[in-house]
């Protein structure tokens, strides 16, 4: 599909995070007008200085009604043609200590409510898009990431449902699933775990280019990494095989994620997606 980027108004949530900033820079190069939002005003100001063109910056918390309303009003004035639901948070460690409500609110409830509020704006455009940034963990349940996995499984299912519900309309829904990515949200435990498991880790720029590809090629869904796609398919077809493979890694996972205090996670771009396919054997 030929996208006229100069005519696009794109809202990116979680723009103050690593992947969000990469999205902003890639789309700035394309010439689109961006509405960039996040909770970290300082990082948004730094991002503003790094972009070539003039864009709209809004400090807002999408987990709050007031924050979502602020964005909806801005999108009504411009108006928005592409929504990238990128903001998210994670929790690494035992389920008993997981901040379930905040993770579910940020990763699932907030993008659902924001999208619901923006559909009337998107419907005014001849071709509009909603991209939900998920995770490799939206297809694979993984120890020490249970709450995060739950939200990404749900995000994937919600996106798929809307893709089918809006078939033939002017609004298209897409799902982008990164794997592990080098960003500040990954604390030392996650870094050590990725190293211990030999996981492939991408830069945020790789994820940004995948977003461009998804939109330009009009893909309903795009998962980064051939091995990750194969592993997800195996998990869907033969989950017992994956159960046994991951059970062999459990002691390593627990050693890196349960042995240290769990730092607070911050609203940021979705970045904690581990590549596990290389560990099947």
Short mmCIF file of C-alpha atoms in Angstrom, two decimals:
data_model
loop_
_atom_site.label_atom_id
_atom_site.label_comp_id
_atom_site.label_asym_id
_atom_site.label_seq_id
_atom_site.Cartn_x
_atom_site.Cartn_y
_atom_site.Cartn_z
CA UNK A 1 0.00 0.00 0.00
CA UNK A 2 1.28 3.44 -0.92
CA UNK A 3 1.11 5.65 2.18
CA UNK A 4 1.46 9.38 1.61
CA UNK A 5 3.39 10.01 4.80
CA UNK A 6 3.25 13.80 4.49
CA UNK A 7 -0.54 13.61 4.83
CA UNK A 8 -0.49 11.46 7.97
CA UNK A 9 -1.10 12.62 11.53
CA UNK A 10 0.24 9.91 13.83
CA UNK A 11 -0.31 9.63 17.57
CA UNK A 12 2.42 7.62 19.32
CA UNK A 13 1.94 6.77 22.99
CA UNK A 14 4.95 5.97 25.13
CA UNK A 15 7.05 8.31 22.98
CA UNK A 16 9.45 9.06 25.82
CA UNK A 17 10.68 5.44 25.85
CA UNK A 18 13.32 3.80 23.70
CA UNK A 19 11.06 2.20 21.11
CA UNK A 20 8.73 5.20 21.11
CA UNK A 21 11.62 7.52 20.37
CA UNK A 22 12.78 5.27 17.55
CA UNK A 23 9.25 5.31 16.10
CA UNK A 24 9.22 9.10 16.29
CA UNK A 25 12.58 9.48 14.55
CA UNK A 26 11.70 7.03 11.76
CA UNK A 27 8.34 8.67 11.07
CA UNK A 28 9.85 12.14 11.33
CA UNK A 29 12.19 11.12 8.49
CA UNK A 30 9.13 10.08 6.48
CA UNK A 31 7.64 13.56 6.86
CA UNK A 32 4.52 12.66 8.86
CA UNK A 33 3.15 15.02 11.50
CA UNK A 34 3.43 13.41 14.92
CA UNK A 35 1.55 13.76 18.17
CA UNK A 36 4.04 12.46 20.70
CA UNK A 37 2.94 11.70 24.21
CA UNK A 38 4.38 10.20 27.36
CA UNK A 39 4.61 10.84 31.09
CA UNK A 40 8.24 11.98 31.10
CA UNK A 41 8.27 15.65 30.11
CA UNK A 42 12.07 15.88 30.23
CA UNK A 43 12.53 13.02 27.77
CA UNK A 44 9.87 14.45 25.48
CA UNK A 45 11.76 17.75 25.39
CA UNK A 46 14.97 15.89 24.57
CA UNK A 47 13.18 14.02 21.80
CA UNK A 48 11.88 17.30 20.40
CA UNK A 49 15.43 18.56 19.96
CA UNK A 50 16.42 15.45 17.99
CA UNK A 51 13.69 15.65 15.34
CA UNK A 52 13.92 17.55 12.05
CA UNK A 53 10.35 18.73 11.76
CA UNK A 54 7.84 20.48 13.99
CA UNK A 55 5.51 18.13 15.89
CA UNK A 56 2.98 18.19 18.71
CA UNK A 57 4.18 17.12 22.16
CA UNK A 58 1.77 16.35 24.99
CA UNK A 59 2.67 15.18 28.48
CA UNK A 60 -0.13 12.83 29.51
CA UNK A 61 -0.78 9.65 31.47
CA UNK A 62 -3.00 7.39 29.35
CA UNK A 63 -3.86 5.28 32.39
CA UNK A 64 -5.95 8.22 33.62
CA UNK A 65 -9.23 9.42 32.11
CA UNK A 66 -7.92 12.98 32.06
CA UNK A 67 -4.82 11.96 30.14
CA UNK A 68 -6.80 10.11 27.49
CA UNK A 69 -9.25 13.00 27.10
CA UNK A 70 -6.34 15.38 26.57
CA UNK A 71 -5.09 13.25 23.69
CA UNK A 72 -8.54 12.76 22.18
CA UNK A 73 -9.14 16.52 22.08
CA UNK A 74 -5.77 17.07 20.40
CA UNK A 75 -6.54 14.39 17.81
CA UNK A 76 -9.90 15.95 17.06
CA UNK A 77 -8.23 19.25 16.19
CA UNK A 78 -5.55 17.85 13.87
CA UNK A 79 -7.13 15.16 13.03
CA UNK A 80 -5.37 11.84 13.63
CA UNK A 81 -5.03 9.21 10.88
CA UNK A 82 -2.78 6.61 12.59
CA UNK A 83 -2.76 5.57 16.25
CA UNK A 84 0.25 3.65 17.56
CA UNK A 85 -0.56 2.13 20.95
CA UNK A 86 3.02 1.74 22.12
CA UNK A 87 2.97 2.72 25.81
CA UNK A 88 3.29 -0.12 28.27
CA UNK A 89 4.88 -1.43 31.41
CA UNK A 90 6.26 -4.74 32.60
CA UNK A 91 6.84 -6.80 35.69
CA UNK A 92 9.59 -9.37 36.05
CA UNK A 93 9.50 -11.77 38.98
CA UNK A 94 7.12 -13.92 40.98
CA UNK A 95 3.40 -13.53 40.31
CA UNK A 96 2.74 -13.11 44.04
CA UNK A 97 4.54 -9.74 43.92
CA UNK A 98 3.13 -8.54 40.59
CA UNK A 99 1.33 -5.16 40.49
CA UNK A 100 -1.51 -6.75 38.55
CA UNK A 101 -3.86 -3.79 38.41
CA UNK A 102 -1.30 -1.28 37.14
CA UNK A 103 0.13 -3.63 34.50
CA UNK A 104 -3.31 -4.58 33.17
CA UNK A 105 -4.48 -0.96 33.22
CA UNK A 106 -1.45 0.33 31.34
CA UNK A 107 -0.95 -2.49 28.84
CA UNK A 108 -4.53 -3.41 28.03
CA UNK A 109 -7.29 -1.25 29.48
CA UNK A 110 -5.68 2.09 28.58
CA UNK A 111 -5.08 1.36 24.87
CA UNK A 112 -8.57 -0.13 24.59
CA UNK A 113 -10.20 2.97 26.08
CA UNK A 114 -8.00 5.36 24.10
CA UNK A 115 -8.77 3.55 20.85
CA UNK A 116 -12.48 3.52 21.65
CA UNK A 117 -12.37 7.27 22.19
CA UNK A 118 -10.45 7.90 18.96
CA UNK A 119 -12.47 5.73 16.58
CA UNK A 120 -14.85 8.62 15.73
CA UNK A 121 -11.80 10.73 14.72
CA UNK A 122 -10.22 7.90 12.75
CA UNK A 123 -13.51 7.22 10.97
CA UNK A 124 -13.34 10.70 9.41
CA UNK A 125 -10.17 9.82 7.51
CA UNK A 126 -10.43 7.90 4.20
CA UNK A 127 -7.71 5.48 5.37
CA UNK A 128 -6.92 5.14 9.05
CA UNK A 129 -4.82 2.67 11.02
CA UNK A 130 -4.44 1.46 14.60
CA UNK A 131 -1.19 -0.34 15.44
CA UNK A 132 -1.01 -2.19 18.74
CA UNK A 133 2.55 -2.92 19.82
CA UNK A 134 2.52 -6.32 21.46
CA UNK A 135 5.27 -8.79 22.17
CA UNK A 136 6.69 -12.19 21.39
CA UNK A 137 5.24 -12.92 24.83
CA UNK A 138 1.79 -12.34 23.36
CA UNK A 139 2.08 -15.87 21.96
CA UNK A 140 4.25 -17.63 24.56
CA UNK A 141 3.58 -17.83 28.28
CA UNK A 142 6.88 -17.45 30.12
CA UNK A 143 7.80 -17.88 33.77
CA UNK A 144 8.47 -14.70 35.77
CA UNK A 145 6.47 -12.66 33.23
CA UNK A 146 2.96 -13.97 33.86
CA UNK A 147 1.09 -10.67 34.22
CA UNK A 148 2.91 -9.11 31.28
CA UNK A 149 2.17 -12.18 29.14
CA UNK A 150 -1.48 -12.06 30.12
CA UNK A 151 -1.83 -8.49 28.89
CA UNK A 152 -0.02 -9.17 25.62
CA UNK A 153 -2.06 -12.30 24.89
CA UNK A 154 -5.18 -10.18 25.45
CA UNK A 155 -3.85 -7.32 23.32
CA UNK A 156 -3.22 -9.71 20.46
CA UNK A 157 -6.70 -11.20 20.68
CA UNK A 158 -8.33 -7.78 20.88
CA UNK A 159 -6.42 -6.57 17.83
CA UNK A 160 -7.34 -9.67 15.85
CA UNK A 161 -11.00 -9.27 16.76
CA UNK A 162 -11.09 -5.63 15.64
CA UNK A 163 -9.18 -6.45 12.45
CA UNK A 164 -12.04 -8.81 11.58
CA UNK A 165 -14.81 -6.58 12.91
CA UNK A 166 -13.67 -3.61 10.81
CA UNK A 167 -12.96 -5.61 7.65
CA UNK A 168 -13.98 -3.58 4.62
CA UNK A 169 -14.09 -0.31 6.57
CA UNK A 170 -11.72 2.64 6.37
CA UNK A 171 -10.03 1.70 9.69
CA UNK A 172 -7.45 -1.09 9.70
CA UNK A 173 -6.03 -2.75 12.80
CA UNK A 174 -2.48 -4.12 13.00
CA UNK A 175 -0.43 -6.06 15.57
CA UNK A 176 3.35 -5.63 15.85
CA UNK A 177 5.27 -8.09 18.06
CA UNK A 178 8.88 -7.17 18.91
CA UNK A 179 11.27 -9.57 20.59
CA UNK A 180 13.89 -8.56 23.18
CA UNK A 181 15.05 -4.98 22.58
CA UNK A 182 17.89 -2.89 24.03
CA UNK A 183 16.12 -0.22 26.09
CA UNK A 184 16.38 1.37 29.51
CA UNK A 185 13.27 -0.40 30.80
CA UNK A 186 15.20 -3.67 30.98
CA UNK A 187 16.91 -3.79 34.37
CA UNK A 188 20.08 -5.74 35.11
CA UNK A 189 18.12 -8.93 35.82
CA UNK A 190 16.58 -9.00 32.35
CA UNK A 191 19.90 -8.20 30.70
CA UNK A 192 21.57 -11.02 32.63
CA UNK A 193 18.76 -13.43 31.78
CA UNK A 194 18.98 -12.65 28.06
CA UNK A 195 22.72 -13.26 28.19
CA UNK A 196 22.33 -16.50 30.12
CA UNK A 197 19.78 -17.84 27.63
CA UNK A 198 21.69 -16.55 24.61
CA UNK A 199 18.70 -14.52 23.43
CA UNK A 200 18.79 -12.38 20.31
CA UNK A 201 18.26 -8.71 21.21
CA UNK A 202 17.30 -5.97 18.73
CA UNK A 203 17.89 -2.23 18.75
CA UNK A 204 14.83 0.07 18.88
CA UNK A 205 15.62 1.09 15.29
CA UNK A 206 14.92 -2.48 14.15
CA UNK A 207 11.46 -2.28 15.72
CA UNK A 208 10.86 1.13 14.12
CA UNK A 209 11.68 -0.20 10.68
CA UNK A 210 9.30 -3.10 11.31
CA UNK A 211 6.55 -0.57 12.03
CA UNK A 212 7.24 1.17 8.72
CA UNK A 213 7.16 -2.18 6.91
CA UNK A 214 3.91 -3.20 8.57
CA UNK A 215 2.15 -0.01 7.45
CA UNK A 216 3.67 0.28 3.98
CA UNK A 217 2.96 -3.36 3.18
CA UNK A 218 -0.44 -3.26 4.90
CA UNK A 219 0.27 -6.30 7.09
CA UNK A 220 -2.36 -7.24 9.65
CA UNK A 221 0.31 -8.70 11.90
CA UNK A 222 4.10 -8.76 11.99
CA UNK A 223 6.32 -10.64 14.44
CA UNK A 224 10.01 -9.82 14.45
CA UNK A 225 12.34 -12.81 14.02
CA UNK A 226 11.89 -15.97 11.96
CA UNK A 227 12.85 -18.22 14.87
CA UNK A 228 10.40 -16.41 17.15
CA UNK A 229 7.56 -16.93 14.68
CA UNK A 230 8.38 -20.64 14.44
CA UNK A 231 8.53 -20.96 18.22
CA UNK A 232 5.12 -19.27 18.60
CA UNK A 233 3.61 -21.65 16.03
CA UNK A 234 5.08 -24.64 17.84
CA UNK A 235 3.66 -23.34 21.11
CA UNK A 236 0.21 -23.12 19.49
CA UNK A 237 0.36 -26.58 17.93
CA UNK A 238 2.42 -28.60 20.44
CA UNK A 239 2.39 -26.71 23.75
CA UNK A 240 3.60 -29.75 25.68
CA UNK A 241 6.88 -29.68 23.73
CA UNK A 242 7.37 -26.04 24.74
CA UNK A 243 6.38 -26.87 28.34
CA UNK A 244 9.20 -29.39 28.52
CA UNK A 245 11.73 -27.14 26.82
CA UNK A 246 11.04 -24.18 29.10
CA UNK A 247 10.95 -26.39 32.20
CA UNK A 248 14.64 -27.07 31.59
CA UNK A 249 15.30 -23.32 31.78
CA UNK A 250 13.26 -22.68 34.91
CA UNK A 251 16.17 -22.78 37.35
CA UNK A 252 18.05 -20.22 35.24
CA UNK A 253 15.00 -17.99 34.99
CA UNK A 254 14.37 -18.10 38.73
CA UNK A 255 18.01 -17.47 39.54
CA UNK A 256 18.03 -14.25 37.50
CA UNK A 257 14.54 -12.96 38.25
CA UNK A 258 13.65 -14.15 41.76
CA UNK A 259 16.95 -13.70 43.57
CA UNK A 260 17.05 -9.91 43.63
CA UNK A 261 14.64 -7.21 44.71
CA UNK A 262 12.33 -6.14 41.95
CA UNK A 263 12.73 -2.49 40.97
CA UNK A 264 9.73 -0.35 40.14
CA UNK A 265 8.73 -0.44 36.49
CA UNK A 266 7.81 2.74 34.66
CA UNK A 267 5.30 3.56 31.95
CA UNK A 268 7.34 3.30 28.81
CA UNK A 269 7.39 1.65 25.45
CA UNK A 270 6.86 -2.06 25.23
CA UNK A 271 10.32 -3.56 25.25
CA UNK A 272 10.63 -6.68 27.38
CA UNK A 273 10.12 -9.48 24.83
CA UNK A 274 12.55 -12.36 25.10
CA UNK A 275 13.65 -14.60 22.22
CA UNK A 276 13.43 -18.16 23.51
CA UNK A 277 13.32 -20.16 20.30
CA UNK A 278 17.03 -20.89 20.30
CA UNK A 279 16.60 -22.80 23.57
CA UNK A 280 14.27 -25.57 22.40
CA UNK A 281 16.97 -28.19 22.51
#
